[in-house]
Amino acid sequence: MLLLSSPPDRHSPVEDLIGFLSGTVLVAVSVQFLQAAGLITGQIAGLSLIVAYMGGWSFGMVFFVLNLPFYAFALARMGWRFTLKTFLAVALLSVITDLLSRFTTLEVTHPAVAALAAGILASAGLVILFRHGASLGGVGIMALYLQDRAGIRAGLVQLVFDLGVLVLALFLFPLTVVVWSFAGAALLNIVIALNHRRDRYIAK
């Protein structure tokens, strides 16, 4: 099909659209699992969940606002194409998570289930977005930059930052919540570290 045709190192607009929808829906569902169990995660998403829990605001709104300062770094270091795609992905995730919160209800009887499901779903969604030349902002921008320029795995960079978020969470949440949240975040970043390498996937 003409709309799906593209050179090996580029995605067509239709491929990007499908990739963005697939990636953001997977991450949005992972957020539903976290919220159903009262868990958090790392990166800006984790900070957004903490702020949303504490202030009673929607995750989507907080996530969108906290990502705004990172676009200047993205534009300077990663270029306008990556920055625009990341902005669109963040906006799309913000809208989808709020819509899912209104129209779906998840019941989780053990936090381990939520941690496992959230880690796998979010990592799959992020890998899809990374391979379409986007991220979900925040630390993901720096992680991709360091992977492309210094060869440091993006998942490992994110895991280091996640540890900082979860240390903060120790002062705000019960220990069991933090432990299961760390398990989910660690799984997420291990899957990304194992599955996203620029030398294995060159398309943008």
CSV table of C-alpha atoms in Angstrom, one decimal:
chain,number,residue,atom,x,y,z
A,1,MET,CA,0.0,0.0,0.0
A,2,LEU,CA,1.2,3.5,-0.9
A,3,LEU,CA,0.4,4.9,2.6
A,4,LEU,CA,2.5,2.2,4.2
A,5,SER,CA,5.5,2.4,1.9
A,6,SER,CA,8.6,4.0,3.3
A,7,PRO,CA,12.4,3.7,3.1
A,8,PRO,CA,14.1,1.3,5.5
A,9,ASP,CA,15.3,4.1,7.8
A,10,ARG,CA,12.0,6.0,8.0
A,11,HIS,CA,8.5,5.3,9.1
A,12,SER,CA,5.6,6.5,7.1
A,13,PRO,CA,3.0,8.9,8.7
A,14,VAL,CA,0.6,6.0,8.9
A,15,GLU,CA,3.2,3.7,10.6
A,16,ASP,CA,4.0,6.5,13.1
A,17,LEU,CA,0.3,7.0,13.8
A,18,ILE,CA,-0.3,3.3,14.5
A,19,GLY,CA,2.9,3.1,16.5
A,20,PHE,CA,2.0,6.2,18.6
A,21,LEU,CA,-1.5,4.8,19.3
A,22,SER,CA,-0.2,1.4,20.2
A,23,GLY,CA,2.6,2.6,22.4
A,24,THR,CA,0.5,5.2,24.3
A,25,VAL,CA,-2.4,2.9,24.9
A,26,LEU,CA,-0.1,0.2,26.3
A,27,VAL,CA,1.4,2.7,28.7
A,28,ALA,CA,-2.0,4.2,29.6
A,29,VAL,CA,-3.3,0.7,30.6
A,30,SER,CA,-0.1,0.2,32.7
A,31,VAL,CA,-1.0,3.4,34.6
A,32,GLN,CA,-4.5,2.0,35.2
A,33,PHE,CA,-2.9,-1.1,36.8
A,34,LEU,CA,-0.7,1.1,39.0
A,35,GLN,CA,-3.5,3.3,40.1
A,36,ALA,CA,-5.8,0.3,40.8
A,37,ALA,CA,-3.1,-1.0,43.3
A,38,GLY,CA,-2.0,2.4,44.6
A,39,LEU,CA,1.5,1.8,43.2
A,40,ILE,CA,3.8,4.3,41.6
A,41,THR,CA,6.7,4.0,39.1
A,42,GLY,CA,9.8,5.8,38.2
A,43,GLN,CA,10.7,8.7,35.9
A,44,ILE,CA,8.3,11.6,35.3
A,45,ALA,CA,5.4,9.2,35.2
A,46,GLY,CA,6.3,8.3,38.8
A,47,LEU,CA,6.5,11.9,39.9
A,48,SER,CA,3.2,12.6,38.2
A,49,LEU,CA,1.5,9.7,40.1
A,50,ILE,CA,2.9,11.0,43.4
A,51,VAL,CA,1.7,14.5,42.7
A,52,ALA,CA,-1.7,13.2,41.4
A,53,TYR,CA,-2.2,11.1,44.5
A,54,MET,CA,-1.2,13.9,46.9
A,55,GLY,CA,-3.1,16.7,45.2
A,56,GLY,CA,-6.1,14.8,43.8
A,57,TRP,CA,-5.4,16.0,40.3
A,58,SER,CA,-5.6,13.8,37.1
A,59,PHE,CA,-2.5,11.9,36.1
A,60,GLY,CA,-2.8,13.2,32.5
A,61,MET,CA,-2.7,16.9,33.4
A,62,VAL,CA,0.2,16.5,35.9
A,63,PHE,CA,2.2,14.4,33.4
A,64,PHE,CA,1.7,16.9,30.6
A,65,VAL,CA,2.8,19.9,32.8
A,66,LEU,CA,5.9,18.2,34.3
A,67,ASN,CA,7.2,17.3,30.9
A,68,LEU,CA,7.2,20.9,29.5
A,69,PRO,CA,10.7,21.9,30.7
A,70,PHE,CA,12.3,18.9,29.0
A,71,TYR,CA,11.4,20.0,25.5
A,72,ALA,CA,14.1,22.6,25.4
A,73,PHE,CA,16.8,20.0,26.0
A,74,ALA,CA,15.1,17.7,23.4
A,75,LEU,CA,15.1,20.5,20.8
A,76,ALA,CA,18.7,21.4,21.4
A,77,ARG,CA,20.1,17.9,21.6
A,78,MET,CA,17.7,15.6,19.6
A,79,GLY,CA,16.3,17.9,16.9
A,80,TRP,CA,12.8,19.2,16.1
A,81,ARG,CA,11.5,15.9,14.6
A,82,PHE,CA,12.1,14.0,17.8
A,83,THR,CA,10.9,16.9,20.0
A,84,LEU,CA,7.6,17.2,18.0
A,85,LYS,CA,7.0,13.4,18.1
A,86,THR,CA,7.7,13.3,21.8
A,87,PHE,CA,5.3,16.3,22.5
A,88,LEU,CA,2.6,14.5,20.5
A,89,ALA,CA,3.2,11.2,22.3
A,90,VAL,CA,3.0,12.9,25.7
A,91,ALA,CA,-0.2,14.8,24.8
A,92,LEU,CA,-1.7,11.6,23.5
A,93,LEU,CA,-0.9,9.6,26.6
A,94,SER,CA,-2.3,12.4,28.8
A,95,VAL,CA,-5.6,12.3,26.9
A,96,ILE,CA,-5.8,8.5,26.8
A,97,THR,CA,-5.1,8.0,30.5
A,98,ASP,CA,-7.8,10.4,31.5
A,99,LEU,CA,-10.3,8.8,29.1
A,100,LEU,CA,-9.5,5.3,30.5
A,101,SER,CA,-9.9,6.6,34.0
A,102,ARG,CA,-13.4,7.8,33.2
A,103,PHE,CA,-14.6,4.8,31.2
A,104,THR,CA,-12.8,1.8,32.7
A,105,THR,CA,-12.4,0.2,36.1
A,106,LEU,CA,-9.7,-2.2,37.2
A,107,GLU,CA,-9.7,-4.3,40.3
A,108,VAL,CA,-6.4,-5.8,41.5
A,109,THR,CA,-6.4,-8.1,44.5
A,110,HIS,CA,-2.6,-8.2,44.9
A,111,PRO,CA,0.0,-5.5,44.1
A,112,ALA,CA,2.3,-8.1,42.5
A,113,VAL,CA,-0.1,-8.5,39.7
A,114,ALA,CA,-0.3,-4.8,39.1
A,115,ALA,CA,3.5,-4.4,39.2
A,116,LEU,CA,4.1,-7.2,36.8
A,117,ALA,CA,1.4,-6.1,34.3
A,118,ALA,CA,2.4,-2.5,34.5
A,119,GLY,CA,6.1,-3.2,34.0
A,120,ILE,CA,5.5,-5.4,30.9
A,121,LEU,CA,2.9,-3.2,29.3
A,122,ALA,CA,4.8,0.1,29.9
A,123,SER,CA,8.1,-1.4,28.6
A,124,ALA,CA,6.4,-2.7,25.4
A,125,GLY,CA,4.7,0.7,24.8
A,126,LEU,CA,7.9,2.6,25.4
A,127,VAL,CA,10.0,0.4,23.1
A,128,ILE,CA,7.3,1.0,20.3
A,129,LEU,CA,7.6,4.7,20.9
A,130,PHE,CA,11.4,4.7,21.0
A,131,ARG,CA,11.4,2.8,17.6
A,132,HIS,CA,9.2,5.5,16.1
A,133,GLY,CA,11.6,8.3,17.1
A,134,ALA,CA,9.7,9.5,20.2
A,135,SER,CA,9.7,9.1,23.9
A,136,LEU,CA,7.3,10.0,26.7
A,137,GLY,CA,9.5,13.0,27.7
A,138,GLY,CA,11.4,13.6,30.9
A,139,VAL,CA,14.2,11.2,31.7
A,140,GLY,CA,13.4,9.2,28.6
A,141,ILE,CA,14.8,12.1,26.5
A,142,MET,CA,18.1,12.0,28.3
A,143,ALA,CA,18.2,8.2,28.3
A,144,LEU,CA,17.8,8.0,24.5
A,145,TYR,CA,20.4,10.8,24.1
A,146,LEU,CA,23.0,9.1,26.3
A,147,GLN,CA,22.3,5.7,24.5
A,148,ASP,CA,22.8,7.2,21.1
A,149,ARG,CA,25.8,9.4,22.0
A,150,ALA,CA,27.6,7.4,24.8
A,151,GLY,CA,26.3,3.9,24.3
A,152,ILE,CA,24.8,3.7,27.7
A,153,ARG,CA,21.6,1.6,27.6
A,154,ALA,CA,18.5,3.7,28.0
A,155,GLY,CA,16.9,1.3,30.4
A,156,LEU,CA,19.9,1.5,32.8
A,157,VAL,CA,19.8,5.3,32.7
A,158,GLN,CA,16.1,5.3,33.5
A,159,LEU,CA,16.6,2.7,36.3
A,160,VAL,CA,19.1,5.0,38.1
A,161,PHE,CA,16.6,7.9,38.1
A,162,ASP,CA,13.8,5.6,39.1
A,163,LEU,CA,15.7,4.7,42.3
A,164,GLY,CA,15.7,8.4,43.2
A,165,VAL,CA,11.9,8.7,42.7
A,166,LEU,CA,11.3,5.5,44.8
A,167,VAL,CA,13.6,6.8,47.6
A,168,LEU,CA,11.4,9.9,47.7
A,169,ALA,CA,8.3,7.6,47.8
A,170,LEU,CA,9.7,6.0,51.0
A,171,PHE,CA,8.7,9.1,52.9
A,172,LEU,CA,5.2,9.2,51.4
A,173,PHE,CA,4.0,5.6,51.0
A,174,PRO,CA,4.1,2.3,53.0
A,175,LEU,CA,7.2,0.2,52.4
A,176,THR,CA,5.2,-2.6,50.7
A,177,VAL,CA,3.9,0.0,48.1
A,178,VAL,CA,7.5,1.1,47.4
A,179,VAL,CA,8.8,-2.4,47.2
A,180,TRP,CA,6.2,-3.6,44.6
A,181,SER,CA,6.6,-0.3,42.7
A,182,PHE,CA,10.3,-0.8,42.5
A,183,ALA,CA,9.7,-4.4,41.2
A,184,GLY,CA,7.5,-3.1,38.4
A,185,ALA,CA,9.9,-0.2,37.5
A,186,ALA,CA,12.9,-2.6,37.5
A,187,LEU,CA,11.1,-5.0,35.2
A,188,LEU,CA,10.2,-2.2,32.9
A,189,ASN,CA,13.8,-1.0,32.6
A,190,ILE,CA,15.2,-4.5,32.2
A,191,VAL,CA,12.9,-5.2,29.3
A,192,ILE,CA,13.8,-1.9,27.7
A,193,ALA,CA,17.6,-2.5,28.2
A,194,LEU,CA,17.3,-5.9,26.6
A,195,ASN,CA,15.0,-4.9,23.7
A,196,HIS,CA,16.0,-1.4,22.6
A,197,ARG,CA,19.3,-0.9,20.9
A,198,ARG,CA,19.8,1.6,18.1
A,199,ASP,CA,22.2,-0.7,16.2
A,200,ARG,CA,19.4,-3.3,16.0
A,201,TYR,CA,16.7,-0.9,14.8
A,202,ILE,CA,17.7,2.0,12.6
A,203,ALA,CA,14.4,3.4,11.5
A,204,LYS,CA,13.2,6.7,12.9
